[in-house]
PDB file of C-alpha atoms in Angstrom:
ATOM      1  CA  MET A   1       0.000   0.000   0.000  1.00  0.00           C
ATOM      2  CA  ASP A   2       1.364   3.404  -1.027  1.00  0.00           C
ATOM      3  CA  ILE A   3       0.333   6.235   1.264  1.00  0.00           C
ATOM      4  CA  ILE A   4       0.960   9.960   0.859  1.00  0.00           C
ATOM      5  CA  VAL A   5       0.689  12.259   3.876  1.00  0.00           C
ATOM      6  CA  CYS A   6       0.389  16.020   3.374  1.00  0.00           C
ATOM      7  CA  VAL A   7       1.876  18.017   6.247  1.00  0.00           C
ATOM      8  CA  LYS A   8       2.310  21.693   6.988  1.00  0.00           C
ATOM      9  CA  GLN A   9       4.845  23.532   9.111  1.00  0.00           C
ATOM     10  CA  VAL A  10       2.933  26.081  11.184  1.00  0.00           C
ATOM     11  CA  PRO A  11       3.881  28.758  13.733  1.00  0.00           C
ATOM     12  CA  ASP A  12       3.645  27.660  17.342  1.00  0.00           C
ATOM     13  CA  THR A  13       0.207  28.958  18.336  1.00  0.00           C
ATOM     14  CA  THR A  14       1.582  30.502  21.528  1.00  0.00           C
ATOM     15  CA  GLU A  15       3.911  32.667  19.419  1.00  0.00           C
ATOM     16  CA  VAL A  16       1.611  33.915  16.623  1.00  0.00           C
ATOM     17  CA  LYS A  17       2.167  37.553  15.647  1.00  0.00           C
ATOM     18  CA  ILE A  18       0.519  39.575  12.885  1.00  0.00           C
ATOM     19  CA  ASP A  19       2.109  42.228  10.665  1.00  0.00           C
ATOM     20  CA  PRO A  20      -0.366  45.156  10.753  1.00  0.00           C
ATOM     21  CA  ALA A  21       0.961  46.524   7.438  1.00  0.00           C
ATOM     22  CA  THR A  22       0.598  43.351   5.350  1.00  0.00           C
ATOM     23  CA  ASN A  23      -2.125  41.570   7.359  1.00  0.00           C
ATOM     24  CA  THR A  24      -0.046  38.381   7.273  1.00  0.00           C
ATOM     25  CA  LEU A  25       1.499  36.164   9.934  1.00  0.00           C
ATOM     26  CA  ILE A  26       5.033  37.085  10.982  1.00  0.00           C
ATOM     27  CA  ARG A  27       7.019  33.859  10.582  1.00  0.00           C
ATOM     28  CA  GLN A  28      10.561  35.177  10.879  1.00  0.00           C
ATOM     29  CA  GLY A  29      12.034  34.314  14.259  1.00  0.00           C
ATOM     30  CA  VAL A  30       8.853  32.519  15.336  1.00  0.00           C
ATOM     31  CA  PRO A  31       9.179  28.875  16.463  1.00  0.00           C
ATOM     32  CA  SER A  32       7.530  26.447  14.024  1.00  0.00           C
ATOM     33  CA  ILE A  33       6.062  23.002  14.565  1.00  0.00           C
ATOM     34  CA  VAL A  34       4.487  20.250  12.507  1.00  0.00           C
ATOM     35  CA  ASN A  35       0.747  20.882  12.366  1.00  0.00           C
ATOM     36  CA  PRO A  36      -0.612  18.644  15.173  1.00  0.00           C
ATOM     37  CA  PHE A  37      -3.470  17.182  13.107  1.00  0.00           C
ATOM     38  CA  ASP A  38      -0.948  16.240  10.417  1.00  0.00           C
ATOM     39  CA  LYS A  39       0.945  14.222  13.003  1.00  0.00           C
ATOM     40  CA  ASN A  40      -2.250  12.254  13.584  1.00  0.00           C
ATOM     41  CA  ALA A  41      -2.459  11.695   9.829  1.00  0.00           C
ATOM     42  CA  LEU A  42       1.141  10.463   9.747  1.00  0.00           C
ATOM     43  CA  GLU A  43       0.541   8.115  12.673  1.00  0.00           C
ATOM     44  CA  ALA A  44      -2.518   6.699  10.873  1.00  0.00           C
ATOM     45  CA  ALA A  45      -0.363   6.145   7.773  1.00  0.00           C
ATOM     46  CA  LEU A  46       2.363   4.395   9.778  1.00  0.00           C
ATOM     47  CA  GLN A  47      -0.199   2.101  11.412  1.00  0.00           C
ATOM     48  CA  LEU A  48      -1.671   1.199   8.000  1.00  0.00           C
ATOM     49  CA  ARG A  49       1.829   0.442   6.689  1.00  0.00           C
ATOM     50  CA  GLU A  50       2.551  -1.774   9.683  1.00  0.00           C
ATOM     51  CA  LYS A  51      -0.637  -3.727   9.020  1.00  0.00           C
ATOM     52  CA  HIS A  52      -0.686  -3.862   5.209  1.00  0.00           C
ATOM     53  CA  GLY A  53       2.908  -3.142   4.187  1.00  0.00           C
ATOM     54  CA  GLY A  54       3.921  -0.529   1.615  1.00  0.00           C
ATOM     55  CA  LYS A  55       5.502   2.920   1.780  1.00  0.00           C
ATOM     56  CA  VAL A  56       4.701   6.251   3.432  1.00  0.00           C
ATOM     57  CA  THR A  57       5.722   9.451   1.608  1.00  0.00           C
ATOM     58  CA  VAL A  58       5.353  12.838   3.300  1.00  0.00           C
ATOM     59  CA  ILE A  59       4.856  15.980   1.197  1.00  0.00           C
ATOM     60  CA  SER A  60       4.904  19.602   2.309  1.00  0.00           C
ATOM     61  CA  MET A  61       4.606  22.916   0.506  1.00  0.00           C
ATOM     62  CA  GLY A  62       6.463  25.780   2.107  1.00  0.00           C
ATOM     63  CA  PRO A  63       9.728  27.712   2.470  1.00  0.00           C
ATOM     64  CA  PRO A  64      13.100  25.899   2.709  1.00  0.00           C
ATOM     65  CA  GLN A  65      12.887  25.699   6.511  1.00  0.00           C
ATOM     66  CA  ALA A  66       9.910  23.346   6.129  1.00  0.00           C
ATOM     67  CA  LYS A  67      12.558  20.637   5.648  1.00  0.00           C
ATOM     68  CA  ASP A  68      12.783  20.568   9.444  1.00  0.00           C
ATOM     69  CA  ALA A  69       9.153  19.458   9.658  1.00  0.00           C
ATOM     70  CA  LEU A  70       9.729  16.792   7.016  1.00  0.00           C
ATOM     71  CA  LYS A  71      12.793  15.468   8.833  1.00  0.00           C
ATOM     72  CA  GLU A  72      10.739  15.170  12.007  1.00  0.00           C
ATOM     73  CA  CYS A  73       8.227  13.084  10.041  1.00  0.00           C
ATOM     74  CA  VAL A  74      11.051  10.854   8.779  1.00  0.00           C
ATOM     75  CA  ALA A  75      12.273  10.487  12.362  1.00  0.00           C
ATOM     76  CA  MET A  76       8.776   9.309  13.299  1.00  0.00           C
ATOM     77  CA  GLY A  77       8.924   6.622  10.630  1.00  0.00           C
ATOM     78  CA  ALA A  78       8.054   8.019   7.183  1.00  0.00           C
ATOM     79  CA  ASP A  79       9.950   6.330   4.336  1.00  0.00           C
ATOM     80  CA  GLU A  80      10.303   9.295   1.987  1.00  0.00           C
ATOM     81  CA  ALA A  81       9.835  13.067   2.172  1.00  0.00           C
ATOM     82  CA  LEU A  82       9.389  15.753  -0.472  1.00  0.00           C
ATOM     83  CA  LEU A  83       9.324  19.548  -0.253  1.00  0.00           C
ATOM     84  CA  ILE A  84       7.464  21.727  -2.759  1.00  0.00           C
ATOM     85  CA  SER A  85       9.090  25.147  -2.571  1.00  0.00           C
ATOM     86  CA  ASP A  86       9.251  28.114  -4.934  1.00  0.00           C
ATOM     87  CA  ARG A  87       8.706  31.862  -4.704  1.00  0.00           C
ATOM     88  CA  ALA A  88       5.970  31.359  -7.296  1.00  0.00           C
ATOM     89  CA  PHE A  89       3.941  29.554  -4.609  1.00  0.00           C
ATOM     90  CA  GLY A  90       4.083  32.500  -2.176  1.00  0.00           C
ATOM     91  CA  GLY A  91       0.813  34.030  -1.001  1.00  0.00           C
ATOM     92  CA  ALA A  92      -1.237  30.975  -1.987  1.00  0.00           C
ATOM     93  CA  ASP A  93      -4.688  30.543  -0.489  1.00  0.00           C
ATOM     94  CA  THR A  94      -6.228  27.106  -0.031  1.00  0.00           C
ATOM     95  CA  LEU A  95      -7.231  26.801  -3.693  1.00  0.00           C
ATOM     96  CA  ALA A  96      -3.751  27.565  -5.037  1.00  0.00           C
ATOM     97  CA  THR A  97      -2.122  25.439  -2.327  1.00  0.00           C
ATOM     98  CA  SER A  98      -4.291  22.413  -3.073  1.00  0.00           C
ATOM     99  CA  TYR A  99      -3.707  22.849  -6.818  1.00  0.00           C
ATOM    100  CA  THR A 100       0.065  22.813  -6.310  1.00  0.00           C
ATOM    101  CA  LEU A 101       0.009  19.848  -3.934  1.00  0.00           C
ATOM    102  CA  ALA A 102      -2.237  17.921  -6.330  1.00  0.00           C
ATOM    103  CA  ALA A 103       0.249  18.559  -9.136  1.00  0.00           C
ATOM    104  CA  ALA A 104       3.063  17.176  -6.971  1.00  0.00           C
ATOM    105  CA  ILE A 105       0.999  14.113  -6.079  1.00  0.00           C
ATOM    106  CA  ARG A 106       0.321  13.492  -9.763  1.00  0.00           C
ATOM    107  CA  LYS A 107       4.072  13.500 -10.356  1.00  0.00           C
ATOM    108  CA  VAL A 108       4.600  11.039  -7.517  1.00  0.00           C
ATOM    109  CA  ALA A 109       1.905   9.077  -9.401  1.00  0.00           C
ATOM    110  CA  LYS A 110       1.684   5.967  -7.218  1.00  0.00           C
ATOM    111  CA  PHE A 111      -0.687   6.170  -4.258  1.00  0.00           C
ATOM    112  CA  ASP A 112      -3.620   4.324  -2.727  1.00  0.00           C
ATOM    113  CA  ILE A 113      -4.472   6.640   0.156  1.00  0.00           C
ATOM    114  CA  ILE A 114      -3.752  10.320   0.778  1.00  0.00           C
ATOM    115  CA  LEU A 115      -3.943  11.368   4.429  1.00  0.00           C
ATOM    116  CA  CYS A 116      -4.249  14.916   5.780  1.00  0.00           C
ATOM    117  CA  GLY A 117      -5.007  16.411   9.165  1.00  0.00           C
ATOM    118  CA  LYS A 118      -8.541  17.767   9.364  1.00  0.00           C
ATOM    119  CA  GLN A 119      -7.185  21.335   9.360  1.00  0.00           C
ATOM    120  CA  ALA A 120      -4.099  23.458   9.998  1.00  0.00           C
ATOM    121  CA  ILE A 121      -4.007  25.316  13.305  1.00  0.00           C
ATOM    122  CA  ASP A 122      -2.845  28.575  11.704  1.00  0.00           C
ATOM    123  CA  GLY A 123      -5.642  28.888   9.123  1.00  0.00           C
ATOM    124  CA  ASP A 124      -8.322  26.537  10.507  1.00  0.00           C
ATOM    125  CA  THR A 125     -10.020  26.313   7.101  1.00  0.00           C
ATOM    126  CA  ALA A 126     -10.161  22.486   6.714  1.00  0.00           C
ATOM    127  CA  GLN A 127     -10.270  23.105   2.949  1.00  0.00           C
ATOM    128  CA  VAL A 128      -6.937  21.944   1.505  1.00  0.00           C
ATOM    129  CA  GLY A 129      -7.489  18.203   1.914  1.00  0.00           C
ATOM    130  CA  PRO A 130     -10.912  18.083   0.232  1.00  0.00           C
ATOM    131  CA  GLU A 131      -9.712  20.447  -2.518  1.00  0.00           C
ATOM    132  CA  ILE A 132      -6.757  18.140  -3.297  1.00  0.00           C
ATOM    133  CA  ALA A 133      -9.243  15.291  -3.772  1.00  0.00           C
ATOM    134  CA  GLU A 134     -11.305  17.430  -6.143  1.00  0.00           C
ATOM    135  CA  HIS A 135      -8.244  18.342  -8.226  1.00  0.00           C
ATOM    136  CA  LEU A 136      -7.287  14.662  -8.466  1.00  0.00           C
ATOM    137  CA  GLY A 137     -10.827  13.458  -9.093  1.00  0.00           C
ATOM    138  CA  ILE A 138     -10.821  10.891  -6.273  1.00  0.00           C
ATOM    139  CA  SER A 139     -13.140  10.113  -3.350  1.00  0.00           C
ATOM    140  CA  GLN A 140     -12.756  11.997  -0.090  1.00  0.00           C
ATOM    141  CA  LEU A 141     -13.874  11.319   3.478  1.00  0.00           C
ATOM    142  CA  THR A 142     -13.380  13.942   6.182  1.00  0.00           C
ATOM    143  CA  TYR A 143     -13.267  13.990  10.004  1.00  0.00           C
ATOM    144  CA  VAL A 144     -12.174  10.354  10.071  1.00  0.00           C
ATOM    145  CA  ALA A 145     -11.729   8.784  13.521  1.00  0.00           C
ATOM    146  CA  LYS A 146     -11.126   5.160  12.486  1.00  0.00           C
ATOM    147  CA  ILE A 147      -9.812   3.505   9.305  1.00  0.00           C
ATOM    148  CA  GLY A 148     -10.200  -0.058   8.077  1.00  0.00           C
ATOM    149  CA  VAL A 149      -8.883  -1.418   4.773  1.00  0.00           C
ATOM    150  CA  ASN A 150      -9.989  -4.706   3.207  1.00  0.00           C
ATOM    151  CA  GLY A 151      -8.574  -5.146  -0.271  1.00  0.00           C
ATOM    152  CA  GLU A 152      -9.812  -2.226  -2.362  1.00  0.00           C
ATOM    153  CA  VAL A 153     -12.494  -1.227   0.150  1.00  0.00           C
ATOM    154  CA  VAL A 154     -11.901   1.417   2.824  1.00  0.00           C
ATOM    155  CA  THR A 155     -14.296   1.649   5.782  1.00  0.00           C
ATOM    156  CA  VAL A 156     -14.120   4.633   8.103  1.00  0.00           C
ATOM    157  CA  GLU A 157     -15.894   6.017  11.116  1.00  0.00           C
ATOM    158  CA  ARG A 158     -16.590   9.689  10.539  1.00  0.00           C
ATOM    159  CA  GLU A 159     -16.798  11.757  13.705  1.00  0.00           C
ATOM    160  CA  HIS A 160     -19.834  13.909  14.496  1.00  0.00           C
ATOM    161  CA  GLU A 161     -20.809  15.836  17.601  1.00  0.00           C
ATOM    162  CA  ASP A 162     -23.459  13.244  18.462  1.00  0.00           C
ATOM    163  CA  GLY A 163     -21.757  10.052  17.284  1.00  0.00           C
ATOM    164  CA  TYR A 164     -20.143   8.403  14.270  1.00  0.00           C
ATOM    165  CA  GLU A 165     -21.091   7.787  10.666  1.00  0.00           C
ATOM    166  CA  VAL A 166     -19.762   4.601   9.043  1.00  0.00           C
ATOM    167  CA  ILE A 167     -18.913   5.014   5.346  1.00  0.00           C
ATOM    168  CA  GLU A 168     -17.323   2.736   2.754  1.00  0.00           C
ATOM    169  CA  THR A 169     -15.518   3.712  -0.430  1.00  0.00           C
ATOM    170  CA  LYS A 170     -12.941   2.258  -2.813  1.00  0.00           C
ATOM    171  CA  LEU A 171      -9.283   3.101  -3.315  1.00  0.00           C
ATOM    172  CA  PRO A 172      -7.843   5.555  -4.180  1.00  0.00           C
ATOM    173  CA  VAL A 173      -9.198   7.913  -1.540  1.00  0.00           C
ATOM    174  CA  LEU A 174      -8.220  11.011   0.413  1.00  0.00           C
ATOM    175  CA  LEU A 175      -8.938  11.013   4.154  1.00  0.00           C
ATOM    176  CA  THR A 176      -8.709  13.873   6.632  1.00  0.00           C
ATOM    177  CA  VAL A 177      -8.362  12.725  10.229  1.00  0.00           C
ATOM    178  CA  VAL A 178      -9.308  14.088  13.639  1.00  0.00           C
ATOM    179  CA  LYS A 179      -7.239  14.163  16.813  1.00  0.00           C
ATOM    180  CA  SER A 180      -9.106  11.274  18.468  1.00  0.00           C
ATOM    181  CA  ILE A 181      -7.981   8.782  15.807  1.00  0.00           C
ATOM    182  CA  ASN A 182      -4.685   8.056  17.594  1.00  0.00           C
ATOM    183  CA  GLU A 183      -1.802   9.301  19.704  1.00  0.00           C
ATOM    184  CA  PRO A 184       1.190  10.158  17.471  1.00  0.00           C
ATOM    185  CA  ARG A 185       4.400   8.313  18.312  1.00  0.00           C
ATOM    186  CA  PHE A 186       7.595  10.095  19.278  1.00  0.00           C
ATOM    187  CA  PRO A 187      10.639  10.084  16.984  1.00  0.00           C
ATOM    188  CA  THR A 188      13.106   7.329  17.824  1.00  0.00           C
ATOM    189  CA  VAL A 189      16.876   7.732  18.171  1.00  0.00           C
ATOM    190  CA  ARG A 190      17.362   5.516  15.120  1.00  0.00           C
ATOM    191  CA  GLY A 191      14.725   7.467  13.209  1.00  0.00           C
ATOM    192  CA  THR A 192      16.341  10.782  14.137  1.00  0.00           C
ATOM    193  CA  MET A 193      19.723   9.563  12.893  1.00  0.00           C
ATOM    194  CA  LYS A 194      18.083   8.469   9.631  1.00  0.00           C
ATOM    195  CA  ALA A 195      16.372  11.856   9.293  1.00  0.00           C
ATOM    196  CA  ASN A 196      19.631  13.741   9.852  1.00  0.00           C
ATOM    197  CA  ARG A 197      21.228  11.842   6.979  1.00  0.00           C
ATOM    198  CA  LYS A 198      18.199  12.157   4.718  1.00  0.00           C
ATOM    199  CA  GLU A 199      18.423  14.450   1.696  1.00  0.00           C
ATOM    200  CA  ILE A 200      15.012  16.042   1.139  1.00  0.00           C
ATOM    201  CA  PRO A 201      14.273  16.591  -2.574  1.00  0.00           C
ATOM    202  CA  VAL A 202      12.879  20.022  -3.448  1.00  0.00           C
ATOM    203  CA  TRP A 203      10.513  20.478  -6.392  1.00  0.00           C
ATOM    204  CA  THR A 204       9.898  23.929  -7.841  1.00  0.00           C
ATOM    205  CA  ALA A 205       7.217  25.136 -10.242  1.00  0.00           C
ATOM    206  CA  ALA A 206       9.488  24.120 -13.130  1.00  0.00           C
ATOM    207  CA  ASP A 207       9.364  20.502 -11.926  1.00  0.00           C
ATOM    208  CA  LEU A 208       5.570  20.330 -12.027  1.00  0.00           C
ATOM    209  CA  VAL A 209       2.981  20.356 -14.790  1.00  0.00           C
ATOM    210  CA  VAL A 210       1.077  23.457 -13.713  1.00  0.00           C
ATOM    211  CA  GLN A 211      -0.437  26.639 -15.083  1.00  0.00           C
ATOM    212  CA  GLU A 212       1.487  29.651 -13.768  1.00  0.00           C
ATOM    213  CA  GLN A 213      -1.654  31.781 -13.350  1.00  0.00           C
ATOM    214  CA  ARG A 214      -3.034  29.221 -10.889  1.00  0.00           C
ATOM    215  CA  LEU A 215      -0.054  29.384  -8.525  1.00  0.00           C
ATOM    216  CA  GLY A 216       0.582  31.506  -5.466  1.00  0.00           C
ATOM    217  CA  LEU A 217      -1.013  34.913  -5.166  1.00  0.00           C
ATOM    218  CA  LYS A 218      -2.036  34.956  -8.846  1.00  0.00           C
ATOM    219  CA  GLY A 219      -4.088  31.800  -8.415  1.00  0.00           C
ATOM    220  CA  SER A 220      -5.677  32.846  -5.117  1.00  0.00           C
ATOM    221  CA  PRO A 221      -9.196  34.296  -5.354  1.00  0.00           C
ATOM    222  CA  THR A 222      -9.298  34.816  -1.585  1.00  0.00           C
ATOM    223  CA  GLN A 223      -8.543  38.407  -0.614  1.00  0.00           C
ATOM    224  CA  VAL A 224      -7.762  39.222   3.036  1.00  0.00           C
ATOM    225  CA  ARG A 225      -9.097  42.722   3.710  1.00  0.00           C
ATOM    226  CA  LYS A 226      -8.102  42.911   7.359  1.00  0.00           C
ATOM    227  CA  ILE A 227      -6.653  40.713  10.073  1.00  0.00           C
ATOM    228  CA  PHE A 228      -5.992  41.685  13.665  1.00  0.00           C
ATOM    229  CA  THR A 229      -5.314  40.339  17.120  1.00  0.00           C
ATOM    230  CA  PRO A 230      -8.398  40.651  19.377  1.00  0.00           C
ATOM    231  CA  LYS A 231      -8.016  42.729  22.492  1.00  0.00           C
ATOM    232  CA  GLN A 232      -7.317  40.650  25.549  1.00  0.00           C
ATOM    233  CA  ARG A 233     -10.390  40.323  27.704  1.00  0.00           C
ATOM    234  CA  THR A 234     -10.200  41.652  31.226  1.00  0.00           C
ATOM    235  CA  GLN A 235     -10.806  39.317  34.125  1.00  0.00           C
ATOM    236  CA  GLY A 236     -14.398  39.057  35.309  1.00  0.00           C
ATOM    237  CA  VAL A 237     -15.731  40.340  38.626  1.00  0.00           C
ATOM    238  CA  ILE A 238     -16.535  37.914  41.425  1.00  0.00           C
ATOM    239  CA  ILE A 239     -19.643  38.848  43.399  1.00  0.00           C
ATOM    240  CA  GLN A 240     -19.921  37.312  46.832  1.00  0.00           C
ATOM    241  CA  ARG A 241     -22.300  38.740  49.421  1.00  0.00           C
ATOM    242  CA  ASP A 242     -23.822  37.453  52.653  1.00  0.00           C
ATOM    243  CA  THR A 243     -26.940  36.104  50.961  1.00  0.00           C
ATOM    244  CA  ALA A 244     -27.848  34.892  47.491  1.00  0.00           C
ATOM    245  CA  ARG A 245     -30.495  37.642  47.260  1.00  0.00           C
ATOM    246  CA  GLU A 246     -27.849  40.347  47.833  1.00  0.00           C
ATOM    247  CA  SER A 247     -25.489  38.753  45.273  1.00  0.00           C
ATOM    248  CA  VAL A 248     -28.238  38.607  42.647  1.00  0.00           C
ATOM    249  CA  ALA A 249     -29.246  42.200  43.339  1.00  0.00           C
ATOM    250  CA  GLU A 250     -25.676  43.446  42.861  1.00  0.00           C
ATOM    251  CA  LEU A 251     -25.246  41.342  39.706  1.00  0.00           C
ATOM    252  CA  MET A 252     -28.438  42.761  38.191  1.00  0.00           C
ATOM    253  CA  GLN A 253     -27.306  46.296  39.038  1.00  0.00           C
ATOM    254  CA  LYS A 254     -23.954  45.739  37.276  1.00  0.00           C
ATOM    255  CA  LEU A 255     -25.691  44.269  34.213  1.00  0.00           C
ATOM    256  CA  THR A 256     -28.078  47.219  34.161  1.00  0.00           C
ATOM    257  CA  ASP A 257     -25.234  49.742  34.432  1.00  0.00           C
ATOM    258  CA  ALA A 258     -23.471  47.998  31.520  1.00  0.00           C
ATOM    259  CA  LYS A 259     -26.743  48.175  29.529  1.00  0.00           C
ATOM    260  CA  ILE A 260     -26.772  44.420  29.081  1.00  0.00           C
ATOM    261  CA  VAL A 261     -30.256  44.112  30.600  1.00  0.00           C
TER     262      VAL A 261
END
């Protein structure tokens, strides 16, 4: 079984800063991590490989430093890693990103399952995975919490707020997974040594069969008009009087003064 896992290097959420002039995330000097949901996707891929055999290839689109994220994935157990990096890809929204990743996957050519995290923690759109499936013309199942493979048939449990939906489809398929599907393993010493020696191939726009106008900012119909950091909320007021009646009376007075009631 050949499995492709799409991963993204994202800023550590505790360190996110926004450039007020460009309305974009400031990534320089900010610690980066592998998107947590993508780690769940990689763990699901490794478990499928352990059960059915095959190969796990990890792909990421990003700047050169995204190699660090790919090497961490290799240290966890991925067989191969590939970086898609080019200035032409800069400023891509989810549509342009998924188009570029789909082009890279077509070049890889051999796959049975594509796995993605349900969303990236920096954008929270949950769009890239399903859009890749649309570009490739294959089935997609999202919010997957359990995966079973029997020959060419894939059975999944799809997570909902009130339960699970069991769905079957045939290979090839793209799956996006939720956090509850597993607990990602830690990199091993042997895996880390392998990752340190690993040369990560880098594909540019020239290496892919793509239309230039569909890449990066040119191929992104999404326009960000404004982005800002919300003001930090002040701590609430604790009301504690001798009796419940007195506490309620003071609370109602404060709500009235604030014109809430």
